[in-house]
Short mmCIF file of C-alpha atoms in Angstrom, two decimals:
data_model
loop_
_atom_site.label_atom_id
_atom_site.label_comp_id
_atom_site.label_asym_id
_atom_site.label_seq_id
_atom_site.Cartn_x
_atom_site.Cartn_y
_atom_site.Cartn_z
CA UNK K 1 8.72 -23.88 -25.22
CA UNK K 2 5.84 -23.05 -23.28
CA UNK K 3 6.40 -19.12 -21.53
CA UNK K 4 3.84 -17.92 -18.33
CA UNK K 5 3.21 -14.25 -18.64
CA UNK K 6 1.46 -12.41 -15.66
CA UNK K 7 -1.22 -9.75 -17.19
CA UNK K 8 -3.90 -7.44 -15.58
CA UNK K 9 -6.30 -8.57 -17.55
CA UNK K 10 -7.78 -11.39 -20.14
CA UNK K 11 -6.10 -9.93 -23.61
CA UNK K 12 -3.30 -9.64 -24.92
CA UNK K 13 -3.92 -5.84 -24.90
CA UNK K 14 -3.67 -5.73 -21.24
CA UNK K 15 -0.61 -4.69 -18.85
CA UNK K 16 2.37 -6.96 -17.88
CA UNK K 17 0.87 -7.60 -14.46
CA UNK K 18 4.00 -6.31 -11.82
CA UNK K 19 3.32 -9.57 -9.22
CA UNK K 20 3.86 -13.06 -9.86
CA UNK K 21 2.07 -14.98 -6.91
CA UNK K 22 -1.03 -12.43 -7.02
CA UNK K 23 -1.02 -11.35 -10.56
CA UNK K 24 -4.77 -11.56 -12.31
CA UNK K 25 -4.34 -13.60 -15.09
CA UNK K 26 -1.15 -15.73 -17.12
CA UNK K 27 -0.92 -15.76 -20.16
CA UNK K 28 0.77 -19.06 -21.16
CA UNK K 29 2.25 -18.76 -24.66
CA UNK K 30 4.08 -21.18 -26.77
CA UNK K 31 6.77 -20.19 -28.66
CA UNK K 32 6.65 -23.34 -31.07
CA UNK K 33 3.10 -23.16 -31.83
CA UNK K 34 2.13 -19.16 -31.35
CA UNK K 35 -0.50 -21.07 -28.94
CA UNK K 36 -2.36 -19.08 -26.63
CA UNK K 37 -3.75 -19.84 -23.21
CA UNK K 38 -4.83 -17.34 -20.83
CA UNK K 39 -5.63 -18.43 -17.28
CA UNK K 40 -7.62 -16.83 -14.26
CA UNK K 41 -4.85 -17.17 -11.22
CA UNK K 42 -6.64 -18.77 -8.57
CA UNK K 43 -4.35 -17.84 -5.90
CA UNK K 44 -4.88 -14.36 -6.59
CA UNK K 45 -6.21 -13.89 -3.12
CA UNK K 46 -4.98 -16.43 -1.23
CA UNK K 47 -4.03 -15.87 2.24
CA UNK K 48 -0.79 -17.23 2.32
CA UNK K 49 1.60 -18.87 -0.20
CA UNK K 50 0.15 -17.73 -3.17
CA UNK K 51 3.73 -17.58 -4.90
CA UNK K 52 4.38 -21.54 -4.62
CA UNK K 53 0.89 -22.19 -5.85
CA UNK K 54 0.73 -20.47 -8.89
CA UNK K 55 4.48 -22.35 -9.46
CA UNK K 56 2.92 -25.32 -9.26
CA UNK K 57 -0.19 -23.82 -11.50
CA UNK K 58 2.18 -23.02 -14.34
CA UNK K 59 4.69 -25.90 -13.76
CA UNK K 60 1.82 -28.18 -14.31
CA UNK K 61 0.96 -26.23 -17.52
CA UNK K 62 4.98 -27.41 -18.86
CA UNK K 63 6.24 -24.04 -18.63
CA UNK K 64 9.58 -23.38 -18.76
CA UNK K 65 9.90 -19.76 -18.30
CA UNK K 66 8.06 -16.74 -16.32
CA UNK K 67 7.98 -13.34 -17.37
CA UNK K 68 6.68 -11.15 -14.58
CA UNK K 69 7.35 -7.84 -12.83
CA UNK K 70 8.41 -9.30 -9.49
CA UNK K 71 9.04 -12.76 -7.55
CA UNK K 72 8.20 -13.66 -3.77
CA UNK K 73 11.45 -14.52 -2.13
CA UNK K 74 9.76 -18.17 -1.13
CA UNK K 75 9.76 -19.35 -4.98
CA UNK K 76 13.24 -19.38 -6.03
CA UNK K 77 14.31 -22.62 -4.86
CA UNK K 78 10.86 -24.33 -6.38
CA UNK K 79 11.52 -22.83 -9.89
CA UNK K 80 15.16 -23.64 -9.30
CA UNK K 81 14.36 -27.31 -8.24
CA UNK K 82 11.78 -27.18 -12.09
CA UNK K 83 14.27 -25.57 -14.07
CA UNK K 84 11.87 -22.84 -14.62
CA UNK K 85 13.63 -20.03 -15.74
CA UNK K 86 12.27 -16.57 -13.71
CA UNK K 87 12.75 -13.64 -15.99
CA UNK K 88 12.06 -10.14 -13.95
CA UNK K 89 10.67 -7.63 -16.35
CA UNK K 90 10.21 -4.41 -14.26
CA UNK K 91 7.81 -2.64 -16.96
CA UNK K 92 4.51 -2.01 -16.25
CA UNK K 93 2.98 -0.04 -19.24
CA UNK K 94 3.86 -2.82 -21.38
CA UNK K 95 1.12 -5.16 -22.81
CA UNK K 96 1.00 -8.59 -22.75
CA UNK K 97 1.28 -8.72 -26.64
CA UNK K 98 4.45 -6.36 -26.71
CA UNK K 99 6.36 -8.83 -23.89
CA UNK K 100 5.22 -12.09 -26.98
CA UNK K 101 6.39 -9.80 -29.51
CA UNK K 102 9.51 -9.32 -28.09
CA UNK K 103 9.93 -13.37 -27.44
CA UNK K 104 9.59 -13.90 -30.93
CA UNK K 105 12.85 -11.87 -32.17
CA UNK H 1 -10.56 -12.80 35.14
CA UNK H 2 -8.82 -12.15 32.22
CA UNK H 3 -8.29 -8.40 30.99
CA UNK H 4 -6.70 -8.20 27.17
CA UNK H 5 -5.00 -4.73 26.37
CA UNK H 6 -5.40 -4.07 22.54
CA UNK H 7 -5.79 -1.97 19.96
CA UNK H 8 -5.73 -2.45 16.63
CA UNK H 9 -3.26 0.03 15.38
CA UNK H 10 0.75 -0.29 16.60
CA UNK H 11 1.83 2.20 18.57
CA UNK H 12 -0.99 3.74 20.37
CA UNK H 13 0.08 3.07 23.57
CA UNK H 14 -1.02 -0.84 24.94
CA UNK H 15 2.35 -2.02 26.47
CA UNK H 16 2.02 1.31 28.26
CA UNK H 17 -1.76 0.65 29.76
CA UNK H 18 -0.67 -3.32 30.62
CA UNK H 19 2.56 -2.63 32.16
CA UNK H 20 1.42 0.32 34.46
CA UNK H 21 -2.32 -1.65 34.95
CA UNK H 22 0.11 -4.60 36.21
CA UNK H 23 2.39 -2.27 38.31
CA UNK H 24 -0.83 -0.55 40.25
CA UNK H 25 -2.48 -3.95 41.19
CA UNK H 26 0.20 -5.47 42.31
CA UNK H 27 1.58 -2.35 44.19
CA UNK H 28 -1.74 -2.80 45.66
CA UNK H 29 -1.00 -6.81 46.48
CA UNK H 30 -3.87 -8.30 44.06
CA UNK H 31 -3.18 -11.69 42.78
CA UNK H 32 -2.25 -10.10 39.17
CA UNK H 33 -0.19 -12.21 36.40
CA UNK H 34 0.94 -10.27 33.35
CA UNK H 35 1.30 -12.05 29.81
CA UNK H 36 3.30 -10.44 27.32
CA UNK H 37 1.20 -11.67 23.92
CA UNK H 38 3.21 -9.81 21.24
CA UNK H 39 5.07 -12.78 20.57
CA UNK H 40 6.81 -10.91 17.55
CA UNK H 41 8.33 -8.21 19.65
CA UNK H 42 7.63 -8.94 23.60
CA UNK H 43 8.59 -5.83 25.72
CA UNK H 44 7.18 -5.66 28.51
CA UNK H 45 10.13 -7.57 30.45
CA UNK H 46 11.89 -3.96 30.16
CA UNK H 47 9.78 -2.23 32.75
CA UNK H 48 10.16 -4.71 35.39
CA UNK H 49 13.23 -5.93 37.27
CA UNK H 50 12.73 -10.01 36.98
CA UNK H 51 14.23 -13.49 37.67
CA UNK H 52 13.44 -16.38 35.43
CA UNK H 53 12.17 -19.38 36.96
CA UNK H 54 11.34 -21.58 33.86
CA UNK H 55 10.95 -21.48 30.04
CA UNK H 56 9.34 -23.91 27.40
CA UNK H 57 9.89 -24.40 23.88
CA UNK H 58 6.37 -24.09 22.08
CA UNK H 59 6.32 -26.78 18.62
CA UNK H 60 4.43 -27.38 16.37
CA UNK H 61 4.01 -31.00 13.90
CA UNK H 62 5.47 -30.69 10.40
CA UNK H 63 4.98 -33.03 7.25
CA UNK H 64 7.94 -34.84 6.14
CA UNK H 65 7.11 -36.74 2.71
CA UNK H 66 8.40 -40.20 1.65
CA UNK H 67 9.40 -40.03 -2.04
CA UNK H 68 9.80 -43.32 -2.30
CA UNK H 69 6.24 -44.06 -0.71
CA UNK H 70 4.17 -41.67 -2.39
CA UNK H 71 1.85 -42.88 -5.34
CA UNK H 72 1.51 -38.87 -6.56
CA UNK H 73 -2.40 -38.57 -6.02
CA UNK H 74 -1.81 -34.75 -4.92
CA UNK H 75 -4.61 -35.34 -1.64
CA UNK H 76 -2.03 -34.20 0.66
CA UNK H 77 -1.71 -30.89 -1.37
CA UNK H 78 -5.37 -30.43 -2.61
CA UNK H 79 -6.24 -30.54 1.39
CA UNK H 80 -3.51 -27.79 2.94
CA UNK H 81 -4.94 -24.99 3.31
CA UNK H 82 -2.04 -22.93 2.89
CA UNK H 83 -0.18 -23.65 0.17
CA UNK H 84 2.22 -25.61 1.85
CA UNK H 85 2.64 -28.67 0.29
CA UNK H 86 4.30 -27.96 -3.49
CA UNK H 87 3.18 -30.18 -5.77
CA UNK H 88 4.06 -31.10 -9.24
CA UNK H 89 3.55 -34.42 -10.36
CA UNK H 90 4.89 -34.33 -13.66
CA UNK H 91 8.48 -33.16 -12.51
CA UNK H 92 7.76 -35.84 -9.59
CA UNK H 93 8.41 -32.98 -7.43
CA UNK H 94 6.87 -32.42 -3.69
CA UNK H 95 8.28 -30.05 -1.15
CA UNK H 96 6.80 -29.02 2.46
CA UNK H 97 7.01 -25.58 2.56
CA UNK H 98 7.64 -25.06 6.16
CA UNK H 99 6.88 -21.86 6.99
CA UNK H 100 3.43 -21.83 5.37
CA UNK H 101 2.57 -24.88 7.22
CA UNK H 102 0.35 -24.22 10.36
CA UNK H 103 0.51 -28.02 11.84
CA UNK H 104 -2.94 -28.77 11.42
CA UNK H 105 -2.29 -32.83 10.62
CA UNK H 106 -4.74 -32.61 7.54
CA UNK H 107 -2.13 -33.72 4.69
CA UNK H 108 -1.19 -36.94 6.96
CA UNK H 109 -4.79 -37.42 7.55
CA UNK H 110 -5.12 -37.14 3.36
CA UNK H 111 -2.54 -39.43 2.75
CA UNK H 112 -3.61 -42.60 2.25
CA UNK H 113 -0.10 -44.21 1.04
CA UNK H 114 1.35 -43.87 5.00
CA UNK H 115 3.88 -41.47 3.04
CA UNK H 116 3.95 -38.18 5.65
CA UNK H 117 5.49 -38.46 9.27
CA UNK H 118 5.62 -35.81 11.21
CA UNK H 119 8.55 -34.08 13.18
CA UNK H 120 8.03 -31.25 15.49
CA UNK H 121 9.38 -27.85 14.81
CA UNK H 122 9.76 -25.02 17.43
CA UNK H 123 8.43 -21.85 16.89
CA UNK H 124 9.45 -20.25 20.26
CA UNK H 125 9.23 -19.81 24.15
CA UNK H 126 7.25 -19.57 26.98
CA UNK H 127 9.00 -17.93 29.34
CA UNK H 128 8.07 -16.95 33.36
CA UNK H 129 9.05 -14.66 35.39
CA UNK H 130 8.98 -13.54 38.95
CA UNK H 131 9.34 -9.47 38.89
CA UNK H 132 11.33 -7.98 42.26
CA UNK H 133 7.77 -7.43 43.73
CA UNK H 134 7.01 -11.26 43.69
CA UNK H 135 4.85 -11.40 40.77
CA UNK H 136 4.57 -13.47 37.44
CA UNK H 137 5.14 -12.43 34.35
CA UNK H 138 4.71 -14.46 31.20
CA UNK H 139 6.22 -13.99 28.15
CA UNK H 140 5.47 -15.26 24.84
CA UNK H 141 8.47 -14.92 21.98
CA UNK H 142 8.24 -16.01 18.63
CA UNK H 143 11.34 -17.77 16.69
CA UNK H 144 12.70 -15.25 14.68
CA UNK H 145 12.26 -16.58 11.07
CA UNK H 146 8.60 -18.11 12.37
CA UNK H 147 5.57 -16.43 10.73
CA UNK H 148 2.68 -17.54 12.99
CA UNK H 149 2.97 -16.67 17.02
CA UNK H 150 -0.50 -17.77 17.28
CA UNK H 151 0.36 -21.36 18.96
CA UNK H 152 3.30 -19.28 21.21
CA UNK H 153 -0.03 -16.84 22.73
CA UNK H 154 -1.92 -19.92 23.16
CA UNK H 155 0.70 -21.80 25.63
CA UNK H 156 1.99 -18.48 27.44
CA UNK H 157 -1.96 -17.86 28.53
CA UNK H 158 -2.40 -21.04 29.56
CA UNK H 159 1.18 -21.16 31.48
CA UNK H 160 -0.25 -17.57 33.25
CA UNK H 161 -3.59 -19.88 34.78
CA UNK H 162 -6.42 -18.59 35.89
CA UNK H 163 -5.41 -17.24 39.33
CA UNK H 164 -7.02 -13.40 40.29
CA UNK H 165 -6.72 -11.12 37.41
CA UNK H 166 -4.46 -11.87 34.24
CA UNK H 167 -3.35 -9.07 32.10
CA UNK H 168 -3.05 -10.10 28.43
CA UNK H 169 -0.68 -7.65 26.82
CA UNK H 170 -2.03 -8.10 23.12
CA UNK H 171 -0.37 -8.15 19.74
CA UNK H 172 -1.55 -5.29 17.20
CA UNK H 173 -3.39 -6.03 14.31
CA UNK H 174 -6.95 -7.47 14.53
CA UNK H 175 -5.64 -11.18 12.56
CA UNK H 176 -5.13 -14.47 14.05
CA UNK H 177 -1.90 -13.41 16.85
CA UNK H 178 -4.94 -10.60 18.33
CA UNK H 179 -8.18 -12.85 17.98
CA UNK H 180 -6.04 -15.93 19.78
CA UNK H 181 -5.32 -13.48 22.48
CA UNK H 182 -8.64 -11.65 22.72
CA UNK H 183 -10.48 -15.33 22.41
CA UNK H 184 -9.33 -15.82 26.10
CA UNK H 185 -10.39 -12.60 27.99
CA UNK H 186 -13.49 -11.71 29.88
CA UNK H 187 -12.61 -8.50 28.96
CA UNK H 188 -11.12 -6.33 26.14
CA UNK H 189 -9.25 -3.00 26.99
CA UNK H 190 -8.79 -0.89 23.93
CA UNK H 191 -6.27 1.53 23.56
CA UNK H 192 -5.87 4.21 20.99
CA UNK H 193 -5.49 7.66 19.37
CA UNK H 194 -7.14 10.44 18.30
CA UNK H 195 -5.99 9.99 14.74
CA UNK H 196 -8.44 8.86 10.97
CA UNK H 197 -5.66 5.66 11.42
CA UNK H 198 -6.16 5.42 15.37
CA UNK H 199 -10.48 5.20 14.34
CA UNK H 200 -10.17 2.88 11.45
CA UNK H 201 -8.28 0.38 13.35
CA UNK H 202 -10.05 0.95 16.27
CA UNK H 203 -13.16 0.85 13.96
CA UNK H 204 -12.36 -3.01 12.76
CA UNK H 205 -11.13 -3.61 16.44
CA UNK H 206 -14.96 -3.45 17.36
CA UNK H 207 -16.58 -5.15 15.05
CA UNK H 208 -14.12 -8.11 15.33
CA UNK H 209 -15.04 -8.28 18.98
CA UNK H 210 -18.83 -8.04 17.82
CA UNK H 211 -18.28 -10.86 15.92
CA UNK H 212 -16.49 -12.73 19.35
CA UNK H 213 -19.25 -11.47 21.77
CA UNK H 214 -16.41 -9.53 23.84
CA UNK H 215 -17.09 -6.70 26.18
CA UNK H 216 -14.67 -3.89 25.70
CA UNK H 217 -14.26 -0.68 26.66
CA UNK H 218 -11.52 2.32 25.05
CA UNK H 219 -8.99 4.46 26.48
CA UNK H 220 -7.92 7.52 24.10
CA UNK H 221 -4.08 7.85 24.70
CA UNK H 222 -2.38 11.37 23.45
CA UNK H 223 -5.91 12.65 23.53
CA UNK H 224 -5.55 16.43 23.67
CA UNK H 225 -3.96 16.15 19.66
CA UNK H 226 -5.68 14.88 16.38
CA UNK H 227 -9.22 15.16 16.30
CA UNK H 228 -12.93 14.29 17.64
CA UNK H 229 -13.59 11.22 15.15
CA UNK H 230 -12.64 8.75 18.19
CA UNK H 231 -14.88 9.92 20.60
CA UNK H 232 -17.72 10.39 17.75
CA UNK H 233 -17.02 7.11 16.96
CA UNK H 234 -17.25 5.78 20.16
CA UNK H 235 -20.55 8.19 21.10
CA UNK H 236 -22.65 6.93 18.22
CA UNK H 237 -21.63 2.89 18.51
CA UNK H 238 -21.80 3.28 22.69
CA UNK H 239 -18.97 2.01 23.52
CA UNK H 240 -17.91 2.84 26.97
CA UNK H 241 -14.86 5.78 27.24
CA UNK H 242 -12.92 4.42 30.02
CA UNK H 243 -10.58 7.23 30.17
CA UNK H 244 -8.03 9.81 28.32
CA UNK H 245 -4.65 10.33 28.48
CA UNK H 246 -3.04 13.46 27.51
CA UNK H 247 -0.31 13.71 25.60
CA UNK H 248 2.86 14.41 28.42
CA UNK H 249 6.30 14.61 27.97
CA UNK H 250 6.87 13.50 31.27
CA UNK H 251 4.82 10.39 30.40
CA UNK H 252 7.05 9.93 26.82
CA UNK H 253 10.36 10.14 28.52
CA UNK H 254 9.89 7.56 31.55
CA UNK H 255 8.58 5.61 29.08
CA UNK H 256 11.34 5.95 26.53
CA UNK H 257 13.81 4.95 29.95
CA UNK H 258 11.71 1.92 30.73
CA UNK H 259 10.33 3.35 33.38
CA UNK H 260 6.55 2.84 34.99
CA UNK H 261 4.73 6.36 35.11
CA UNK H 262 3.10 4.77 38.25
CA UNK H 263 5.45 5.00 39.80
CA UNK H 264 6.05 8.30 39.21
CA UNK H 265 2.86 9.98 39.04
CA UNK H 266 0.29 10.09 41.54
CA UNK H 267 -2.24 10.74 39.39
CA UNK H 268 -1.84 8.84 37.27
CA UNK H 269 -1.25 5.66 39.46
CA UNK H 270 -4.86 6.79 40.60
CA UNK H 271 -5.92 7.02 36.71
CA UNK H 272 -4.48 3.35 36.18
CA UNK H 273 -6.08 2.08 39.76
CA UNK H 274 -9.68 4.01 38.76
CA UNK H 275 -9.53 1.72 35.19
CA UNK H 276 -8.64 -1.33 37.32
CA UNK H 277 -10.95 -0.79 39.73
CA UNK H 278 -14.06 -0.21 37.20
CA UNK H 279 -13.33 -3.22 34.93
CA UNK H 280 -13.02 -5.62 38.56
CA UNK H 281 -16.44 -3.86 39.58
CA UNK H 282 -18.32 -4.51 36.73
CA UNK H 283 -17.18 -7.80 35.48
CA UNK H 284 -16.09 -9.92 38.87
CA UNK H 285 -12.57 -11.22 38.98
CA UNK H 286 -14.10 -14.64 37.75
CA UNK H 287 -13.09 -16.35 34.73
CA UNK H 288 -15.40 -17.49 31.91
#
């Protein structure tokens, strides 16, 4: 099962990022294959709607989980409607690596 | 002419300047229209005794996608603008979002299947009024679960005509609600305070207006407290000081009531004409 991670930064090493729509980067890990894909979010900026579009970034990737500080109130439905499971993980010191670690108990 | 009252930064005091620039010219019997702008929160009803004489529900033209007709090519979503279209091919799922959706026709233009209609949605009123002196008001209200009051501003100007001088009571801000407002005025009334948040706002107030080519000119409300970065400000960029207010608790309670300090103050019915009466002077009563 592909898993989207938010993260401040490009490693593995860097912070659970605290926002979904807006976060930096996501990590997309596979729990299967210890695969990993990290990802600029291109909606990092966007004006408006940023939280559906990076949905449909990591839907398209076949993920069936999220792991992020905090969700947009528009996206529950959409992940809903995917059967994209939204896991709120409130814990910002934590890195990236830590969060996979912790997937893999 | 068209006279917009803004200022950047909530708060500082622009129902205030409309409402009592509205009460002195028509106390005076000008041809004068006021528009309330601030579609989110319109106030400016509560200062004048008025009857209604017509209102107008402002829509706007939303996608609705055919499942059934769609051939999943993803044009409609790559062209929105706004995220509005969700779009996941591989779940066969697509979803207007549609309160990201500003109208603007471009996914049914995309589509090339004949998959979108459109249906309209309303996101509010245009409301007129007649005030106990005989004069209009317009008001502009926004839905209340609506994001954008942009095309609400745009039909309660053009319900308010063009006829002597229109008061455009403006949102706050400086994004889309204020430039939609501000793109119709021959002139640009800014109102605020003596404060580092009053100057910064006032600060990108200007240089949106630059970027517009609109005259403007600043009013300083409460401007016996905070400190001299305003009028600094306003020194070094020369922008024209139209006048201050002082900070009066005569002036904060009649407000507070819903009451018009013009028509309580002499002075400051003078102050309001004397603002009036330089704007007219120097810019015609003309529209552009």
């Amino acid at each position: 099962m592909k898993v989207a991670i938010t993260s401040t930064g490009q490693s593995l090493d860097s912070n659970l990022d605290q926002r979904f729509g807006r976060c930096a980067f996501f990590v997309i890990y596979d729990t299967e294959t210890g695969g990993v894909e990290i990802l600029p979010n291109p909606n990092k900026d966007a004006e408006e709607g940023a939280g559906p579009a990076s949905v449909q970034m990591v839907a398209s990737k076949d993920v069936k989980k999220i792991i992020s500080g905090e969700f947009g109130v528009k996206i529950k439905s959409l992940l809903d409607s995917l059967k994209i499971q939204m896991v709120v993980y409130k814990e910002p010191e934590k890195t990236v690596k830590s969060v996979i670690d912790m997937l893999n108990k | 002419m068209k006279i917009a009252v803004a200022s950047g930064k909530g708060g500082t005091g622009k129902t205030f300047v409309a409402t009592n620039l509205f009460n002195v010219l028509s106390g005076r019997g000008e041809r004068v229209t006021l528009v309330d702008c601030d579609a989110d929160a319109p106030d400016d009803l509560l200062f004048f005794p008025a009857e209604k004489i017509s209102e107008t529900e402002v829509t706007h033209q939303v996608p609705v996608i055919n499942k059934d007709a769609c051939t999943w090519c993803g044009r409609c979503s790559n062209w929105c603008n706004y995220n509005a279209i969700f779009y996941v091919p591989t779940a066969k799922v697509i979803e207007v979002i549609e309160n990201l959706c500003h109208g603007c026709g471009a996914c049914s233009f995309a589509c090339n299947s004949d998959a979108i209609t459109e249906k309209p949605v309303v996101l509010g009123t245009v409301t007129s009024f007649r005030t106990d002196r005989g004069y209009p008001l317009v008001e502009a209200r926004l839905r209340v679960n609506e994001m954008s009051p942009v095309r609400v501003i745009k039909a309660a100007i053009k319900e308010a005509g063009e006829d002597g001088v229109v008061i455009l009571d403006s949102p706050p801000g400086t994004s889309c609600p204020f430039i939609q407002t501000v793109d119709r005025a021959d002139y640009v009334l800014l109102v605020t305070e003596p404060t580092p948040f009053g100057l910064s706002d006032l600060r990108q107030s200007v240089e949106t207006l630059r970027t517009m080519n609109k005259q403007c000119g600043v009013i300083i409300n409460r401007a016996d407290i905070g400190d001299s970065g305003v009028k600094n400000y306003l020194r070094e960029e020369q922008i024209p000081l139209l006048g201050v207010i002082n900070y009066g608790t005569d002036i904060a309670r009649s407000y507070s009531e819903g009451r018009l300090i013009t028509e309580e103050s002499e002075i400051m019915t003078g102050f309001f004409a004397g603002i009036a009466d330089k704007i007219i002077s120097e810019h015609g009563t003309g529209s552009n």
